[in-house]
Coordinates of C-alpha atoms in Angstrom, one line a residue:
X158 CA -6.2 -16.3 31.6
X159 CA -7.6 -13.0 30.8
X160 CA -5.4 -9.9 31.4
X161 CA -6.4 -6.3 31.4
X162 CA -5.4 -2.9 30.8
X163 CA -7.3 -1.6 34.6
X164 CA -5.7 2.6 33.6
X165 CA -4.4 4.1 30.9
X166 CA -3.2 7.5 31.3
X167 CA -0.8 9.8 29.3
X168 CA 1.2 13.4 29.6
X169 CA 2.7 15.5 27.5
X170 CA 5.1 19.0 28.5
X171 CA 3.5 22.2 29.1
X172 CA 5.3 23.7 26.0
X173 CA 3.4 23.9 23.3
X174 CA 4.5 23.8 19.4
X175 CA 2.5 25.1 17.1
X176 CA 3.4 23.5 13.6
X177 CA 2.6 26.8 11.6
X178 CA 5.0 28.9 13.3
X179 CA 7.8 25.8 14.0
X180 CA 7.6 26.3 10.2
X181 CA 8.9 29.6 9.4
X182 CA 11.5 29.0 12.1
X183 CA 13.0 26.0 10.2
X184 CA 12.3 27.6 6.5
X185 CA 14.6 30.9 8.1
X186 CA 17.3 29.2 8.4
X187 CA 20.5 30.6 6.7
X188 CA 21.9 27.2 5.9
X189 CA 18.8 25.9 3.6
X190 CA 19.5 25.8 -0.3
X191 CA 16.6 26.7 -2.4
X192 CA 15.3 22.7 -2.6
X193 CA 15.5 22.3 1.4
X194 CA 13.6 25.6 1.7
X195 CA 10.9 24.0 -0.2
X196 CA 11.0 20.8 1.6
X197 CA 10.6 22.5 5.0
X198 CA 7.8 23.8 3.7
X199 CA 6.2 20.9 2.1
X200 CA 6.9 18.4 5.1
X201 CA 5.9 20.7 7.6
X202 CA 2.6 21.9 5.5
X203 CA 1.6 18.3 4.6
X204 CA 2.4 16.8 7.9
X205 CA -1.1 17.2 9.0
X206 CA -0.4 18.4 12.6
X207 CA -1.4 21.9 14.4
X208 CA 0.6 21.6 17.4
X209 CA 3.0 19.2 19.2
X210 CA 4.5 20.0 22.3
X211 CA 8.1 19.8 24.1
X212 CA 10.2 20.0 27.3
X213 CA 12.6 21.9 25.0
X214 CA 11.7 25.5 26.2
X215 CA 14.0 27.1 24.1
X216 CA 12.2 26.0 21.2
X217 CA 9.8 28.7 21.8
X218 CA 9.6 32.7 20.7
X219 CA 9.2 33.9 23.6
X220 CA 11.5 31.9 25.8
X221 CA 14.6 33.9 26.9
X222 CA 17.5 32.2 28.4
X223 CA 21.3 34.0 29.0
X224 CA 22.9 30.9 27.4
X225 CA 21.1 29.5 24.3
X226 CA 21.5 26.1 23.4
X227 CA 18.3 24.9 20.9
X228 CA 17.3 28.2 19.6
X229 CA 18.2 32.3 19.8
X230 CA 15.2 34.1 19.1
X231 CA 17.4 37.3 18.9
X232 CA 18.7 35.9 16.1
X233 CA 16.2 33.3 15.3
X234 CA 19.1 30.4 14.5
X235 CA 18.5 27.2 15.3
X236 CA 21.8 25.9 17.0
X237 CA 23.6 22.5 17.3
X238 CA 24.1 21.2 21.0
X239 CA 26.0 18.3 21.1
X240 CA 24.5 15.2 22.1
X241 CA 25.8 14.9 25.4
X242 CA 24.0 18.1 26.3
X243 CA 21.1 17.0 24.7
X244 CA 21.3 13.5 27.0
X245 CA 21.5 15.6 30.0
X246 CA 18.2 17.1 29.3
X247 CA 16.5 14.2 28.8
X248 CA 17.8 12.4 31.7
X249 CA 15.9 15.6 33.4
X250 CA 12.9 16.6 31.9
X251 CA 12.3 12.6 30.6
X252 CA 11.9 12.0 34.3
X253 CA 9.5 14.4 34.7
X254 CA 6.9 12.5 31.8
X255 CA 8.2 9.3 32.9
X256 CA 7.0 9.9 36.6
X257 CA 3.6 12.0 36.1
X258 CA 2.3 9.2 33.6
X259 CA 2.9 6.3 35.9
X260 CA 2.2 8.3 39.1
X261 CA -1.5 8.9 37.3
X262 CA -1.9 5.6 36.0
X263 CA -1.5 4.1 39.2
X264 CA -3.4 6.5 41.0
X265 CA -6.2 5.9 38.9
X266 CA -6.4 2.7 39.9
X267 CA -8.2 3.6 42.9
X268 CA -7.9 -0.1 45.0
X269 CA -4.8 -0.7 44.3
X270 CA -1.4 1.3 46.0
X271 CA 2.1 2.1 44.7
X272 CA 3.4 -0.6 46.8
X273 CA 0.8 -3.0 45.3
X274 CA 3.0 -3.0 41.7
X275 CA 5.1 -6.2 41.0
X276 CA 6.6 -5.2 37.9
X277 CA 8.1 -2.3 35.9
X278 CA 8.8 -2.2 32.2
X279 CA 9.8 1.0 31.0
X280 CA 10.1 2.1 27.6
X281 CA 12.4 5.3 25.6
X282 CA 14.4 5.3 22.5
X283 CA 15.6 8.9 23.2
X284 CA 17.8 9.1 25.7
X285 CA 19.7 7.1 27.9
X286 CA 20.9 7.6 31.5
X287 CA 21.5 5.0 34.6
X288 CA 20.5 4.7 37.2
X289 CA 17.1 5.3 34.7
X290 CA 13.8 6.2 34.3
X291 CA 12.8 2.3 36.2
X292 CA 14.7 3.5 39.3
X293 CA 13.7 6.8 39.3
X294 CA 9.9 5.7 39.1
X295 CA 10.1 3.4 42.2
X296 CA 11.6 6.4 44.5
X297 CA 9.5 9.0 43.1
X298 CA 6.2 6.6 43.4
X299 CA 7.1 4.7 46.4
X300 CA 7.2 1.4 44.6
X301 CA 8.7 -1.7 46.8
X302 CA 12.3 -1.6 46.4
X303 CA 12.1 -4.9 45.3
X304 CA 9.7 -4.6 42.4
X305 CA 11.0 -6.5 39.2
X306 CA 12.3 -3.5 36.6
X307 CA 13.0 -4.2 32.7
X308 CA 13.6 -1.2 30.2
X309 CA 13.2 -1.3 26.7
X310 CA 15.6 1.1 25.1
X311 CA 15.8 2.1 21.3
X312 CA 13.2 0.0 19.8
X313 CA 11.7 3.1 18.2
X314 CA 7.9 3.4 17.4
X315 CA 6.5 -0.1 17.8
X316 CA 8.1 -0.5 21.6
X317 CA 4.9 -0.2 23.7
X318 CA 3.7 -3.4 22.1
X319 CA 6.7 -5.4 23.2
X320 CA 6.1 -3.6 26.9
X321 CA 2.5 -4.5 26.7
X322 CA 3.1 -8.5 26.0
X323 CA 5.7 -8.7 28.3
X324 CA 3.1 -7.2 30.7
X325 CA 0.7 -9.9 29.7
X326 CA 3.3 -12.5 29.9
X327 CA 4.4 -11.8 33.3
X328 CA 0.6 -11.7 34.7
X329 CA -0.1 -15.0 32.7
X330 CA 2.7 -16.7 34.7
X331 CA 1.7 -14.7 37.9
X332 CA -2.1 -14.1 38.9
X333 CA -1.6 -11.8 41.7
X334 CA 1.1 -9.8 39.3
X335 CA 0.3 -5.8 39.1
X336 CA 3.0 -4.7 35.9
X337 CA 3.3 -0.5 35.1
X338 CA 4.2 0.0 31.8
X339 CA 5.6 3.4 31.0
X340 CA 6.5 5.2 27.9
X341 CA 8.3 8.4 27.5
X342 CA 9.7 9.9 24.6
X343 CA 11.2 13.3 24.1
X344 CA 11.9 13.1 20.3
X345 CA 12.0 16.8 19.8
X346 CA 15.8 16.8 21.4
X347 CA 17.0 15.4 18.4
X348 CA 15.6 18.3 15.7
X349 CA 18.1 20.1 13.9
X350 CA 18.5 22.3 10.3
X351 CA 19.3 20.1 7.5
X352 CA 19.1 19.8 4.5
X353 CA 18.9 16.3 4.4
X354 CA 15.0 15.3 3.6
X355 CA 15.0 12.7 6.6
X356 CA 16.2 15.0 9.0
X357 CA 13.7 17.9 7.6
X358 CA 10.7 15.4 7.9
X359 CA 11.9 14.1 11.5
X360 CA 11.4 18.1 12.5
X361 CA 8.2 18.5 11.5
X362 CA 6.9 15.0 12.6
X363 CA 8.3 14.6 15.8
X364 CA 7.2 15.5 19.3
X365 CA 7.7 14.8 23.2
X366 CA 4.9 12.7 25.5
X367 CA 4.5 10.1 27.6
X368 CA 1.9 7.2 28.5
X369 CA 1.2 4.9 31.4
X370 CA -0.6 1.2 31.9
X371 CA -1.3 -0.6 34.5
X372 CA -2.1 -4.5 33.7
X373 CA -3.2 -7.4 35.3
X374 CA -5.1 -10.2 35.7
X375 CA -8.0 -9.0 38.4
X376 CA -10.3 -6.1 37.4
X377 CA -11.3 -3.6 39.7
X378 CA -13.2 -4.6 42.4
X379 CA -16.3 -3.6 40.4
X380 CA -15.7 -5.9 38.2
X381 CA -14.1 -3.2 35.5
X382 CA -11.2 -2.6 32.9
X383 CA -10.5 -0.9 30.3
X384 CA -9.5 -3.2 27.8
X385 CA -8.5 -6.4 27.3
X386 CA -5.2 -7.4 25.7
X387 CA -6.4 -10.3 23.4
X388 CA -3.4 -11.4 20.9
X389 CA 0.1 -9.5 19.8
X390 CA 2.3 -10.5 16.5
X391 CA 5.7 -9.1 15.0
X392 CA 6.5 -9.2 11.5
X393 CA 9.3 -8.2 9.4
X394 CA 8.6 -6.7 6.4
X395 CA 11.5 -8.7 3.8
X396 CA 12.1 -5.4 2.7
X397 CA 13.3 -2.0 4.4
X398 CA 15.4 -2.5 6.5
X399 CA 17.9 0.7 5.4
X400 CA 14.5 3.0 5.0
X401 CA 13.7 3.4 8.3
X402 CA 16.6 3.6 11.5
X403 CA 17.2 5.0 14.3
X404 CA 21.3 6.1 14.9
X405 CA 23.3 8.2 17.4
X406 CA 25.0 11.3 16.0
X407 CA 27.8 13.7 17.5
X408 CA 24.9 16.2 17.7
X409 CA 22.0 14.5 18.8
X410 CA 20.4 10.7 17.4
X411 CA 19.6 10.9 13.5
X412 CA 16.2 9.7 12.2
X413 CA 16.3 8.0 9.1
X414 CA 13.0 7.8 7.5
X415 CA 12.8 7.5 3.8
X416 CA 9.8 8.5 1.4
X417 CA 9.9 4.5 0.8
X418 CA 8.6 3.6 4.1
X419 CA 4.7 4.5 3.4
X420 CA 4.8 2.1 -0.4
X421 CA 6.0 -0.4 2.0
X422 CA 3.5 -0.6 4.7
X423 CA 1.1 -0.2 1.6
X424 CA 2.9 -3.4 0.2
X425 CA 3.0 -5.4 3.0
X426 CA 0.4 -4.7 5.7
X427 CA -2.0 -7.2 4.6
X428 CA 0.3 -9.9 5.5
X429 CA 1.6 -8.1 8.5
X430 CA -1.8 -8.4 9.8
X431 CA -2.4 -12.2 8.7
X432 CA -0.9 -13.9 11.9
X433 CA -2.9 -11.4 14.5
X434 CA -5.7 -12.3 12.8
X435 CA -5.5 -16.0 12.6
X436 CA -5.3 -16.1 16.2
X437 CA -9.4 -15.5 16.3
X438 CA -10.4 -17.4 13.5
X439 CA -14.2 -15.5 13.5
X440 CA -12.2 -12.6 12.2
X441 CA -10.2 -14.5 9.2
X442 CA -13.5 -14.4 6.9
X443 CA -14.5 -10.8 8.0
X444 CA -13.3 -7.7 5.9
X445 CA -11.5 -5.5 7.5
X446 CA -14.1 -2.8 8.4
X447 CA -15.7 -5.6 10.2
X448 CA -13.3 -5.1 13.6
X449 CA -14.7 -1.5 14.8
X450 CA -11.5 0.3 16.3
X451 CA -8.5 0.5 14.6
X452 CA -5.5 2.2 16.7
X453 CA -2.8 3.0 14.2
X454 CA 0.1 4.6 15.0
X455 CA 1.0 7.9 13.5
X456 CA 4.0 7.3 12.1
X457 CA 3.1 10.3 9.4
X458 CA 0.0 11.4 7.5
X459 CA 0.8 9.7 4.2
X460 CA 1.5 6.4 6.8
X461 CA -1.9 6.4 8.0
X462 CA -3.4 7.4 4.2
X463 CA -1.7 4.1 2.9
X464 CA -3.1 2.0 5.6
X465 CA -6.6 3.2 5.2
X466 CA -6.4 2.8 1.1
X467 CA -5.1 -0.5 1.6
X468 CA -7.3 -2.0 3.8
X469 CA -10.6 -0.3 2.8
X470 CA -11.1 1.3 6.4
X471 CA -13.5 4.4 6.9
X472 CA -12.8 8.1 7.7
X473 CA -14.3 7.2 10.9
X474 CA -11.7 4.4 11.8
X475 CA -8.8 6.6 11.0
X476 CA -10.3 9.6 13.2
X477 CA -8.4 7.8 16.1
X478 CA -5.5 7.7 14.8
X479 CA -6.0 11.5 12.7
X480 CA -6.8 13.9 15.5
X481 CA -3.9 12.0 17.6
X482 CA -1.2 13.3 14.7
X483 CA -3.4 16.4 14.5
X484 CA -2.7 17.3 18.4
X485 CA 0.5 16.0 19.5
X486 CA 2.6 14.7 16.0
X487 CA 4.8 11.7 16.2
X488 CA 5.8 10.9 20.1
X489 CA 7.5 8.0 18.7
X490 CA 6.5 4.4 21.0
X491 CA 3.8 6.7 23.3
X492 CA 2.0 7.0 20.2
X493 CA -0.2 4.3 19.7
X494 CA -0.7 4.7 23.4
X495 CA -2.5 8.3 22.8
X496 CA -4.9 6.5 19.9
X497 CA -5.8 4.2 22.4
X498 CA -6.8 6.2 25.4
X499 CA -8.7 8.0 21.9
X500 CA -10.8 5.2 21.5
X501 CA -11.2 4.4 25.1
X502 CA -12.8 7.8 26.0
X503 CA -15.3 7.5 23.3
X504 CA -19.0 6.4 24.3
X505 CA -19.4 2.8 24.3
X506 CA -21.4 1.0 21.2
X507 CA -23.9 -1.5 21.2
X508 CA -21.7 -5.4 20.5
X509 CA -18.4 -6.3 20.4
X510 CA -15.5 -3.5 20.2
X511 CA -12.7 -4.9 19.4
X512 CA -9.6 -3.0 18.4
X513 CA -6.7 -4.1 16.1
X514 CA -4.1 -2.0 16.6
X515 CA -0.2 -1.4 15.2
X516 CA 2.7 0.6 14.9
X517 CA 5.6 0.5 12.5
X518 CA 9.8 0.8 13.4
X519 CA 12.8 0.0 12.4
X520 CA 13.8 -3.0 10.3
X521 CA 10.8 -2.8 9.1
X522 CA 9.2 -4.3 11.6
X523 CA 4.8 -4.2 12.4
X524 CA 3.7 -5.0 15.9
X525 CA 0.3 -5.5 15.8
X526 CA -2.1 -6.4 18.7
X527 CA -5.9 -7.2 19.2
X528 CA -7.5 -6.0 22.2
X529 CA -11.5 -5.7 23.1
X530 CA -12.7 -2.1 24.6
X531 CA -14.8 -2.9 28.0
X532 CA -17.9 -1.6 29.1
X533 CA -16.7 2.0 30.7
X534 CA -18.0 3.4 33.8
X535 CA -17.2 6.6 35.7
X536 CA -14.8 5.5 37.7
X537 CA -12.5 3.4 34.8
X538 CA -12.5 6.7 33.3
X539 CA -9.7 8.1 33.0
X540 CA -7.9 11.7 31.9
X541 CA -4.5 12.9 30.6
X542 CA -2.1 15.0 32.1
X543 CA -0.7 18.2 30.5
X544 CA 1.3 19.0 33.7
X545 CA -2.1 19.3 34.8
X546 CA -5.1 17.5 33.1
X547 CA -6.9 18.0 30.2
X548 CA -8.6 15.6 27.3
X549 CA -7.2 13.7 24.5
X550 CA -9.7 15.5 21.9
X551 CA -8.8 18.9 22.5
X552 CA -5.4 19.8 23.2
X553 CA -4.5 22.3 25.9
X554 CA -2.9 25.9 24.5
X555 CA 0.2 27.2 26.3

């Protein structure tokens, strides 16, 4: 049974951070010694983002507020909230992302109706907070209260690939099954001063967004989709698994990413991509440059710069995945979701565009999927919401 992807849409928070000036906030900081002064600088130079954005407002110049908790511009000090207040925000402004990308998604979807979703997989490794982000989607949406709901909670980068083949899954065993997949991340909670280089590369990766699918079995009456979801693997790299994880602090969760991770993709992605391949044998003989799209998840610049040495892929190939990083940084498992709606916008090409696609997390683990772009029309079009709308190539200024 084929099973597509009929909307994809995404959001992000009107806040916008732009990396240059995030920069000399973090490098001010009174607590830096002279070698985390440097790396603030280095990881924040070299990340190769402009801007990212937030539903921290605080995190902002100009934002004034009578009781500072992120950041005092009279003083320009980065403070320490505790995790608990951090939590509460998210339980707030995560809502927010979580319902705007799944209220477009669906909406986009022009024959179908809230009430018309079976299924609910939602996906976060920020925050946590219950009754969640599932339950607060079906009143917000209108969904029927009796709508199957499953959230996927810390998995870290590689999560919308579990949500998507559990989507596939559920509308392989059910034909008349509808499943919204939502991501929502608001990684910028967690930034703090350190001088610990993990922390200091988390801050100037990181960044808050969201992303919605709808999938199923029946295309639009039309006979459209977007795409189509083809095949999905999982490897674990056999080593790593202390270079990359994902813990919860008394001041917020601590990232721990270590300048290890990109020699290990670079190590180990050829066989991390040797089971997604064998599932279409035409593709096992084919050099790599042979599949057209390739939606990589940012995990970092010198991530993507690995990938693309390692597997012989073109500047064109890694644009996707580039001007992604370049706009909106690191929005942890919505990511890969923001390439994706990349390459989807694009104008269609002559033959067969398939996509291989992955994203890297804890463990080390590679999720990697193969999907086939569909002839787009008009009306499978789709757009991105910046609490209001705008387009994934050119991001909106606050």
């Amino acid at each position: 049974m084929t099973v597509y992807v009929r909307a994809l849409e995404t959001a992000v928070p009107k806040t916008t951070l732009v990396q240059s000036e995030a920069r000399d906030v973090f490098a001010a900081q009174p607590g830096l010694t002279r070698l985390g002064s440097r790396l603030v600088s280095t990881c924040f130079d070299s990340a190769a983002i402009d801007t990212r954005y937030t539903a921290v407002d605080e995190l902002t110049k100009d934002f004034r507020a009578d009781d500072p908790q992120f950041f005092d511009p009279a003083t320009g000090l980065l403070l320490n909230p505790s995790t608990k207040v951090r939590n509460e925000i998210f339980g707030r402004e995560a809502t927010k992302l979580f319902v705007e990308a799944a209220a477009a998604a669906v909406g986009a979807c022009t024959d179908l109706s809230p009430g018309d979703v079976t299924h609910l997989i939602t996906v976060s490794c920020t925050g946590f907070f219950n009754p969640g982000p599932d339950y607060k989607i079906v009143r917000e949406l209108g969904l029927n209260p009796s709508v199957q709901r499953y959230h996927l909670g810390f998995m870290g980068c590689y999560a919308a690939f579990p949500a998507l083949r559990a989507a596939k899954l559920f509308c392989e065993a059910d034909p008349g099954a509808v499943v919204l997949v939502v991501c929502a991340e608001l990684c910028s909670l967690h930034v703090r001063t350190s001088n610990d280089p993990d922390t200091i590369m988390g801050s100037a990766l990181f960044a808050d967004g969201a992303a919605a699918a709808v999938v199923t079995s029946q295309p639009a009456p039309d006979g459209t989709a977007l795409l189509q979801l083809d095949h999905f693997e999982t490897v674990l790299t056999p080593v790593g698994e202390d270079s990359m994880a994902w813990n919860i602090g008394d001041h917020g969760f601590e990232m721990v990413l270590g300048n290890y991770v990109p020699h290990i993709i670079d190590d180990h992605i050829v066989g991390a991509l040797e089971p997604l391949l064998a599932r279409d044998p035409d593709l096992v003989p084919l050099p790599y440059t042979a599949i057209r799209h390739w939606a990589i998840h940012p995990g970092g610049r010198s991530i993507l710069d690995k990938v693309q040495s390692r597997l012989g892929l073109t500047d064109q190939q890694l644009v996707p995945a580039r001007e992604t990083l370049r706009n909106y940084g690191n929005m942890s498992s919505a990511t890969v979701l923001f390439v994706l709606k990349y390459i989807l916008e694009q104008e269609p090409e002559p033959g067969d565009e398939r996509i291989c696609s992955m994203a890297f997390g804890p463990g080390l683990t590679v999720e990697t999927a193969l999907f086939t772009k569909l002839p787009r029309t008009s009306a499978a079009a789709g757009s991105e919401t910046v609490s209001g709308r705008a387009s994934l190539q050119e991001a909106p200024v606050a």
